[in-house]
Short mmCIF file of C-alpha atoms in Angstrom, two decimals:
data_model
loop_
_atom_site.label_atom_id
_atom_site.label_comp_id
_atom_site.label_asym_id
_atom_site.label_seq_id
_atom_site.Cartn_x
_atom_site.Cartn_y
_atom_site.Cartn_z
CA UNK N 1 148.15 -9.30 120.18
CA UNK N 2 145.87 -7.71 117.39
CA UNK N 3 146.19 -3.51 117.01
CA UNK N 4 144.28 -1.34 114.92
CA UNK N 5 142.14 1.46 115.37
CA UNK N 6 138.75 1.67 116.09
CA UNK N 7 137.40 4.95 114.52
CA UNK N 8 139.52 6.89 116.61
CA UNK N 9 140.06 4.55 119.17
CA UNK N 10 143.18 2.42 119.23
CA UNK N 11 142.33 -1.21 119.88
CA UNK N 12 144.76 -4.30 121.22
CA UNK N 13 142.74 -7.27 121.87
CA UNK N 14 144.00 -11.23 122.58
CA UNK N 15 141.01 -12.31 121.76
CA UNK N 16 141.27 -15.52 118.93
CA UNK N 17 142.62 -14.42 115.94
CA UNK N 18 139.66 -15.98 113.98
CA UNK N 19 136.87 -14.19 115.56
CA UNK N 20 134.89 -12.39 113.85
CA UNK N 21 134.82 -8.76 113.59
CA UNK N 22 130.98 -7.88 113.73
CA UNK N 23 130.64 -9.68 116.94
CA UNK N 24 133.69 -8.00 118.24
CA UNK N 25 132.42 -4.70 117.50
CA UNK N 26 129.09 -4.98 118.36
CA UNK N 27 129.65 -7.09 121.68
CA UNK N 28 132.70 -5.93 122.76
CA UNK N 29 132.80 -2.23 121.75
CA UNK N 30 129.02 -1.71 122.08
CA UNK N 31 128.93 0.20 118.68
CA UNK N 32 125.36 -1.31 117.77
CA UNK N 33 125.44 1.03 114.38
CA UNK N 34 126.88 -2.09 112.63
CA UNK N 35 123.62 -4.06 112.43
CA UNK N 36 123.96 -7.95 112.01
CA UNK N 37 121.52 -9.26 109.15
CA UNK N 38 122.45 -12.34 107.02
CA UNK N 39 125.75 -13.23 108.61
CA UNK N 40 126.55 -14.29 104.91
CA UNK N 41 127.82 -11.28 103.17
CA UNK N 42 124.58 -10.91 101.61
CA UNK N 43 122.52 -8.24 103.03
CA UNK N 44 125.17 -5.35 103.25
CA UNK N 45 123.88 -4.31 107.45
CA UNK N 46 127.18 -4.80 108.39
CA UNK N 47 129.12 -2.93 106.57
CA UNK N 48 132.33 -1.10 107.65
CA UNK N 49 135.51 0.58 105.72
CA UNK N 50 138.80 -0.71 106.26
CA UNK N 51 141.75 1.40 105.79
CA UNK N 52 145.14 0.21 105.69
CA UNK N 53 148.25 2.07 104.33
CA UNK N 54 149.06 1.15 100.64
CA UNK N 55 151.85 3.71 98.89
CA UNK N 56 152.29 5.47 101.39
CA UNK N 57 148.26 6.54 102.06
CA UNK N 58 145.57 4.80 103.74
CA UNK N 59 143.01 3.52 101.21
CA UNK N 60 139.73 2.27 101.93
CA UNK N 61 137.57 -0.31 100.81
CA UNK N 62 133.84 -1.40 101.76
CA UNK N 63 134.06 -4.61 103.73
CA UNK N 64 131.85 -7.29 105.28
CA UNK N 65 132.31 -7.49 109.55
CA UNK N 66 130.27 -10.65 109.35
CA UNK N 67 132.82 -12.44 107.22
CA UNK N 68 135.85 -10.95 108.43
CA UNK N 69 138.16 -12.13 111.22
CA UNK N 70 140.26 -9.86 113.45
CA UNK N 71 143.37 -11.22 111.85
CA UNK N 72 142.92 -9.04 108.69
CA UNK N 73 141.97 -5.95 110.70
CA UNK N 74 145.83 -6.09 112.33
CA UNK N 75 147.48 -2.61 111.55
CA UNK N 76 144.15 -1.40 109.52
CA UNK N 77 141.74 1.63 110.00
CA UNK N 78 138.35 0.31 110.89
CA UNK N 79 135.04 2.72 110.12
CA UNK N 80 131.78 2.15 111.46
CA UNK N 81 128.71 4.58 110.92
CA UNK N 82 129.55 5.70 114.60
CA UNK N 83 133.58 6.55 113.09
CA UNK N 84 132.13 8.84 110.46
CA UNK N 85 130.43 11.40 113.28
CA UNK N 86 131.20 14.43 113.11
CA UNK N 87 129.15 16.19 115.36
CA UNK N 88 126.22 17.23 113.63
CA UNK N 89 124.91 14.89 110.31
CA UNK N 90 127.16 15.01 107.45
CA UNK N 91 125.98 15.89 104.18
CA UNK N 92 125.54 12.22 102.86
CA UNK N 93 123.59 11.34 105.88
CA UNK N 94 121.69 14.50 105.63
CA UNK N 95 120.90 13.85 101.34
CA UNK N 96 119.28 10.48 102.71
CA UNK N 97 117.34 12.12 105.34
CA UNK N 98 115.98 14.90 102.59
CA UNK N 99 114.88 11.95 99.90
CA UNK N 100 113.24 10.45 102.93
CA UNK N 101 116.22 7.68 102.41
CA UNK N 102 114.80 5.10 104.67
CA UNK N 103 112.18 3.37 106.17
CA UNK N 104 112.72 0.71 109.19
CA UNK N 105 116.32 2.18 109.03
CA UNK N 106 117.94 -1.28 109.45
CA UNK N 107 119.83 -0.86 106.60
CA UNK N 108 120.55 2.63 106.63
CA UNK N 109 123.90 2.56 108.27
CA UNK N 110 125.36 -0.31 105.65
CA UNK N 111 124.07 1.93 102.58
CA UNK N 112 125.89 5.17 104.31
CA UNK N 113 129.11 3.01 104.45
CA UNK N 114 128.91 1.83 101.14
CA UNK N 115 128.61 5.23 99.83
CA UNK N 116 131.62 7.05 101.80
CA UNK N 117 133.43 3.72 100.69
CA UNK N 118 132.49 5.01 96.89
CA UNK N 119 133.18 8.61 97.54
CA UNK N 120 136.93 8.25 99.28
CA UNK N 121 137.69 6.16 95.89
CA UNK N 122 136.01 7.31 93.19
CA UNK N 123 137.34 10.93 92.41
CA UNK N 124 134.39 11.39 89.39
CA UNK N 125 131.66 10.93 91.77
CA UNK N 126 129.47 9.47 88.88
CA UNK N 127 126.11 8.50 90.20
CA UNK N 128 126.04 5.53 88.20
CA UNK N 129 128.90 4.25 89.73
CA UNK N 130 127.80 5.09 93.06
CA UNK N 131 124.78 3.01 92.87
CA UNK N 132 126.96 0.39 91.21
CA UNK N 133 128.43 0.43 94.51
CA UNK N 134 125.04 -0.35 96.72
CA UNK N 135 125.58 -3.52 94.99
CA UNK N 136 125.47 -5.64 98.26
CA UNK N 137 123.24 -3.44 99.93
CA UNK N 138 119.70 -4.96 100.61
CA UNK N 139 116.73 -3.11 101.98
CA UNK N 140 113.63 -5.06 102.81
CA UNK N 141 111.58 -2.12 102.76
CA UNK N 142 111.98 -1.51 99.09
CA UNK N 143 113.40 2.35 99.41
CA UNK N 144 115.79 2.34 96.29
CA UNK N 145 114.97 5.23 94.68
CA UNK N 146 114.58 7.17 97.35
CA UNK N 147 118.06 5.98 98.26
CA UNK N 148 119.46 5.98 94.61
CA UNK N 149 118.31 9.82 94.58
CA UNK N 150 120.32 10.51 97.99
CA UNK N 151 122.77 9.04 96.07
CA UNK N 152 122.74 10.75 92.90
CA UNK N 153 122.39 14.98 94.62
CA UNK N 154 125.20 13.59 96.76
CA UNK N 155 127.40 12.84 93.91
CA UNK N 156 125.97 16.16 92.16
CA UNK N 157 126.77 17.91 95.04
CA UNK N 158 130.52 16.89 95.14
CA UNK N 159 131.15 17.17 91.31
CA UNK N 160 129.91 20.64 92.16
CA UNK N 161 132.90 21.18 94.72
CA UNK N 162 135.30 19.90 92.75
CA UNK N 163 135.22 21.78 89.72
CA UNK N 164 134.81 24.89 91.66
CA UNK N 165 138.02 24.05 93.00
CA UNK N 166 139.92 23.28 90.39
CA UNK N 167 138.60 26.62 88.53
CA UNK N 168 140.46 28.26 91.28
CA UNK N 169 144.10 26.78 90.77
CA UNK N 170 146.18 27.62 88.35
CA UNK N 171 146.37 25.44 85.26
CA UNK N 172 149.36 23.24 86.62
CA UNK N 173 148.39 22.94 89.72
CA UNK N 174 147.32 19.37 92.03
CA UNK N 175 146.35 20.87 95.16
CA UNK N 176 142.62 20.83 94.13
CA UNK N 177 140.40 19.00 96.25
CA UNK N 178 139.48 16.36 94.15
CA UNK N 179 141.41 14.54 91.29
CA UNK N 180 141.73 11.02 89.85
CA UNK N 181 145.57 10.49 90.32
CA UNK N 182 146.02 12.85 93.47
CA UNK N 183 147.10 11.42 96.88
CA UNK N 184 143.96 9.83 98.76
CA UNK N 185 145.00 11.57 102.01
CA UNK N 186 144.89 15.33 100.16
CA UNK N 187 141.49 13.86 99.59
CA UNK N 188 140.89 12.77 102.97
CA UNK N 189 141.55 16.19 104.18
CA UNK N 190 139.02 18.37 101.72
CA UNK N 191 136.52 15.84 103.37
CA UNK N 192 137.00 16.96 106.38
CA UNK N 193 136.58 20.72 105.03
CA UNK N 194 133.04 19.46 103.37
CA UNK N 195 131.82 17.89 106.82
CA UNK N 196 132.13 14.80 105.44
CA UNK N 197 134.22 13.42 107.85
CA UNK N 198 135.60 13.98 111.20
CA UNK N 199 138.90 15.83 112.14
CA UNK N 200 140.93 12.44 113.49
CA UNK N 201 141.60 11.14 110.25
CA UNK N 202 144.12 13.47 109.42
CA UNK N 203 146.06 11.56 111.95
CA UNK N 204 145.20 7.70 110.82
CA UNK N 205 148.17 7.62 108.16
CA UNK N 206 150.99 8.09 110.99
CA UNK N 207 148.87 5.78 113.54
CA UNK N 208 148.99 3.04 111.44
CA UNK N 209 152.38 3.30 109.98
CA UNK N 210 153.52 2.97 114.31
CA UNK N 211 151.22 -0.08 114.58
CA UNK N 212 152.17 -1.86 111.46
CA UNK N 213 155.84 -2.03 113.08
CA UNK N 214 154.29 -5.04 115.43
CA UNK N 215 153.10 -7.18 112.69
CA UNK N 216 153.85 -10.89 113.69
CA UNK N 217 152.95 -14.63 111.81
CA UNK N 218 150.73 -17.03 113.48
CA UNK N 219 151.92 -20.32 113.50
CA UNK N 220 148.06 -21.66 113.36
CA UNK N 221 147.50 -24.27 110.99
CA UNK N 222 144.43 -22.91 110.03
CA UNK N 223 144.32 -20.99 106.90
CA UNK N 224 142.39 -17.93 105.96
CA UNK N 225 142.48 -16.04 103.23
CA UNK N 226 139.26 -13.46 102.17
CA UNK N 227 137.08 -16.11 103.76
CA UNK N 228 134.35 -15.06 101.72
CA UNK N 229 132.20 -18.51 101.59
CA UNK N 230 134.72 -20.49 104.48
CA UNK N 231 133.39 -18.63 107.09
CA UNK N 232 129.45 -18.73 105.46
CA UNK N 233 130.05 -22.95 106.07
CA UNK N 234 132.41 -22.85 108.73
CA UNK N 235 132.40 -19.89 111.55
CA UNK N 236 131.57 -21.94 114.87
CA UNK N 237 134.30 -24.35 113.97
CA UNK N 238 137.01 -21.38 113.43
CA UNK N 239 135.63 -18.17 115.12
CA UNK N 240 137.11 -19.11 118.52
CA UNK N 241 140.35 -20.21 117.23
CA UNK N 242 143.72 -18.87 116.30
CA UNK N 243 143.78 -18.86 112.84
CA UNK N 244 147.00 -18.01 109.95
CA UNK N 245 145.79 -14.85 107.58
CA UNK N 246 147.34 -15.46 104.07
CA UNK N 247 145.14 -12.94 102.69
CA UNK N 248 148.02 -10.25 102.80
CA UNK N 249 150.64 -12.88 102.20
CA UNK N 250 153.23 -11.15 99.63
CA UNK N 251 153.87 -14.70 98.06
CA UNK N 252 150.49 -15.15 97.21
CA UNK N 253 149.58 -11.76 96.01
CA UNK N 254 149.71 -10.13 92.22
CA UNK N 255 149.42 -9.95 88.74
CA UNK N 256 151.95 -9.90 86.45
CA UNK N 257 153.00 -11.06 82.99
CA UNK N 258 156.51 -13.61 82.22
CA UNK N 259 157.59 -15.23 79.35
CA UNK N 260 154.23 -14.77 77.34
CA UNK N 261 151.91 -15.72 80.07
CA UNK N 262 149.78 -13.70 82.32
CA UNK N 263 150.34 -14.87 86.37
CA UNK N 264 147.63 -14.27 89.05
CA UNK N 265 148.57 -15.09 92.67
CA UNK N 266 146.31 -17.31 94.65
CA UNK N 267 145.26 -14.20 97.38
CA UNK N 268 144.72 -11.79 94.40
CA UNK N 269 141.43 -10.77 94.91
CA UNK N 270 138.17 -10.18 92.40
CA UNK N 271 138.48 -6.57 92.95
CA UNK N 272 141.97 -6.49 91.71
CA UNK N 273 141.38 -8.86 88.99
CA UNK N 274 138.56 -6.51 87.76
CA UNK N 275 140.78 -3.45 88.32
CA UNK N 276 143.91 -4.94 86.75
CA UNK N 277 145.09 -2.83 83.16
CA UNK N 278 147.14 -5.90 82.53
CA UNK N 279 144.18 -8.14 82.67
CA UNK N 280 142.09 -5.33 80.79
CA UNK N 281 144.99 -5.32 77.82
CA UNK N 282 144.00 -8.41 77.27
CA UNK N 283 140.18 -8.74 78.48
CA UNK N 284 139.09 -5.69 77.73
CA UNK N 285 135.41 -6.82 78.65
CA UNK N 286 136.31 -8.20 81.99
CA UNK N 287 135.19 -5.21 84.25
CA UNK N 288 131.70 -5.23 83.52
CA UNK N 289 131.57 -9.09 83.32
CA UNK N 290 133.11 -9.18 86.55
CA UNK N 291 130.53 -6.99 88.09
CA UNK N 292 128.13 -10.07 87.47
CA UNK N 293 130.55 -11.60 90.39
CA UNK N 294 128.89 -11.48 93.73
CA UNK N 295 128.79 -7.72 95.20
CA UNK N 296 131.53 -4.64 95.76
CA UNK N 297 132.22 -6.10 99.41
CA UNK N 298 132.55 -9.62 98.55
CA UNK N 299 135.26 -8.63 95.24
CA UNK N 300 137.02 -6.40 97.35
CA UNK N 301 137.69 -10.18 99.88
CA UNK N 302 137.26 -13.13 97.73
CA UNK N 303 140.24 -14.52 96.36
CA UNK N 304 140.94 -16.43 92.90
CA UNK N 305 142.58 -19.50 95.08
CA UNK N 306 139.61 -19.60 97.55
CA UNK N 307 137.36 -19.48 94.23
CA UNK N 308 139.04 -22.75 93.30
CA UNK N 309 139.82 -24.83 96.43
CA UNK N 310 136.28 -24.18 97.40
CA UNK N 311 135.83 -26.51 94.37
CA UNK N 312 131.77 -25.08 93.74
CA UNK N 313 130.60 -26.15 90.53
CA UNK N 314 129.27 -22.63 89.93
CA UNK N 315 132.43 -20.60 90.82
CA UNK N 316 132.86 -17.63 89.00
CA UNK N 317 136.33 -17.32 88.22
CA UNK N 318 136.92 -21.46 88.09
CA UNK N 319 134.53 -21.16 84.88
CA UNK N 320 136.75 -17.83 84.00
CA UNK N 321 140.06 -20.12 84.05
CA UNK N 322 138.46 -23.42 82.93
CA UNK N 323 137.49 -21.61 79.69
CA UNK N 324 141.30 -20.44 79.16
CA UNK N 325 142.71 -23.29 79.94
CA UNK N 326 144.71 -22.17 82.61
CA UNK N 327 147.46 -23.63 84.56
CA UNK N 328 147.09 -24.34 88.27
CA UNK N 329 150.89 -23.78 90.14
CA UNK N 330 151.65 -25.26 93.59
CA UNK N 331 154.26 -23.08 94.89
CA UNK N 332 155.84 -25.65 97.66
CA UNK N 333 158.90 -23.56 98.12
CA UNK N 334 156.93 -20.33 99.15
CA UNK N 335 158.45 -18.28 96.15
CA UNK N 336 156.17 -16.11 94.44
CA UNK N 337 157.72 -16.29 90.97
#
């Protein structure tokens, strides 16, 4: 059995662990808002947030549903456009629909996503950024700079709120509404105050932290981890099977630093790579070359062990280790370190 909610909806499904969560949403929950395009993790139309709890708050990241199985959505918070409705439109929605944001609309929904994904992470709200973050959003009908305008009052608009706010606490105060090292749920609720999101996720943290409880292993021999290009080659062959998610496996995650040598753990992602300060102490270049890798969504699921056992000959991070001469560890005990 696979739990997690839905928007606001709580969700237990036996359907194969390895199907894939675009289809499941569009065909089996009828939310057509998610809007399948490339099926590649290309083209950005199917776009969704995933939540899940980390440190005691749920933090979200822009994700692929075309490349993502229902495994990894197990004890997560899963956002379509349809999950962000609040009623009436909410002030992103309503910047794009002032800059004349869109054309065809195909596309719209995957740019909106990409966007709140930005805004719940990215306390600054620097407009730079947040078009950094359209990064794997594609739209055929040529509408950037409409779009990157949307963008830009949006994040104008926000910077606006915040340091209204935190002109009106006193100096040692961290109940504004916005600030970098604040909890992401005190964040989650001034949100909801600006419209931009709906009342129910107030609730999601203590949701979650019940379903987590029913967490269980497959025993399915096969293995997925961020499935970035595996299910690109391979979905028909795995898409109606159980599969094993080792994407969240504790063993394989992290980055840390022993006996004069800096250890990456095959499920660590190119997200956390690129966010890492102990990778940055000693790369302090690697964020922006990193941003050369792929797009947001695909960082935030490819993994540095997928990047090699995929064996490409243009792999981004194989080159990155080939040129340090790194050390490839087979862990057959299952200990981390």
């Amino acid at each position: 059995m696979i739990s997690f909610i839905l928007n606001n909806q709580l969700i237990k499904t036996e359907k194969p662990s390895g199907t894939v969560l675009l289809d499941f949403i569009r065909d089996g929950q009828d939310l057509k808002g998610t809007k399948e395009g490339c099926r590649e993790g290309d083209c950005g139309a199917c776009l969704v947030l995933v939540g899940e709890m980390q440190d005691g708050s749920v933090q979200y990241k822009s994700i692929n549903s075309c490349l993502l199985p229902l495994a990894d959505v197990h004890g997560c918070h899963v956002v379509t456009i349809e999950g962000i409705d609040t009623g009436k439109t909410n002030p992103l929605q309503q910047a794009f629909v002032d800059e004349g944001a869109t054309q065809c609309g195909y596309c719209t929904p995957g740019f909106i996503m990409a966007e709140m994904g930005f805004i719940l992470n990215n306390p600054d709200f620097d407009p730079q950024k947040a078009i950094a973050a359209m990064d794997g959003n594609i739209c055929r009908c040529t509408g950037y700079q409409s779009i990157k305008r949307a963008v830009t009052n949006t994040c104008d608009k926000l910077a606006c709120h915040s340091e209204r706010s935190e002109e009106s606490q006193p100096p040692d105060s961290t109940a504004g509404f916005f600030g970098g090292e604040r909890p992401q749920n005190n964040n989650i609720s001034q949100f909801i105050k600006l419209e931009y999101l709906p009342d129910y996720f107030t609730g999601i943290t203590e949701r979650l932290t019940e379903i987590k409880s029913e967490s269980k292993e497959s025993d399915s021999e096969i293995l997925v981890a961020g499935g970035t290009d595996l299910y690109v080659q391979k979905e028909p062959q795995i898409s109606d099977k159980k599969i094993k998610n080792i994407f969240k496996d504790h063993r394989l995650t992290g980055i840390w630093e022993a006996d004069d040598k800096v250890y990456l753990g095959a499920a660590t992602t190119v997200a956390e790579i690129q966010e890492s300060g102990l990778i940055k102490k000693y790369f302090p270049k690697i964020e922006s070359f990193l941003k050369l890798h792929s797009s947001t969504p695909i960082r935030n699921r490819a993994t540095l062990g997928g990047n090699i056992v995929n064996a490409s000959p243009i792999g981004d991070m194989t080159l990155f280790l080939l040129g340090l001469d790194a050390v490839l560890i087979l862990d057959l005990e299952g200990q981390k370190r």
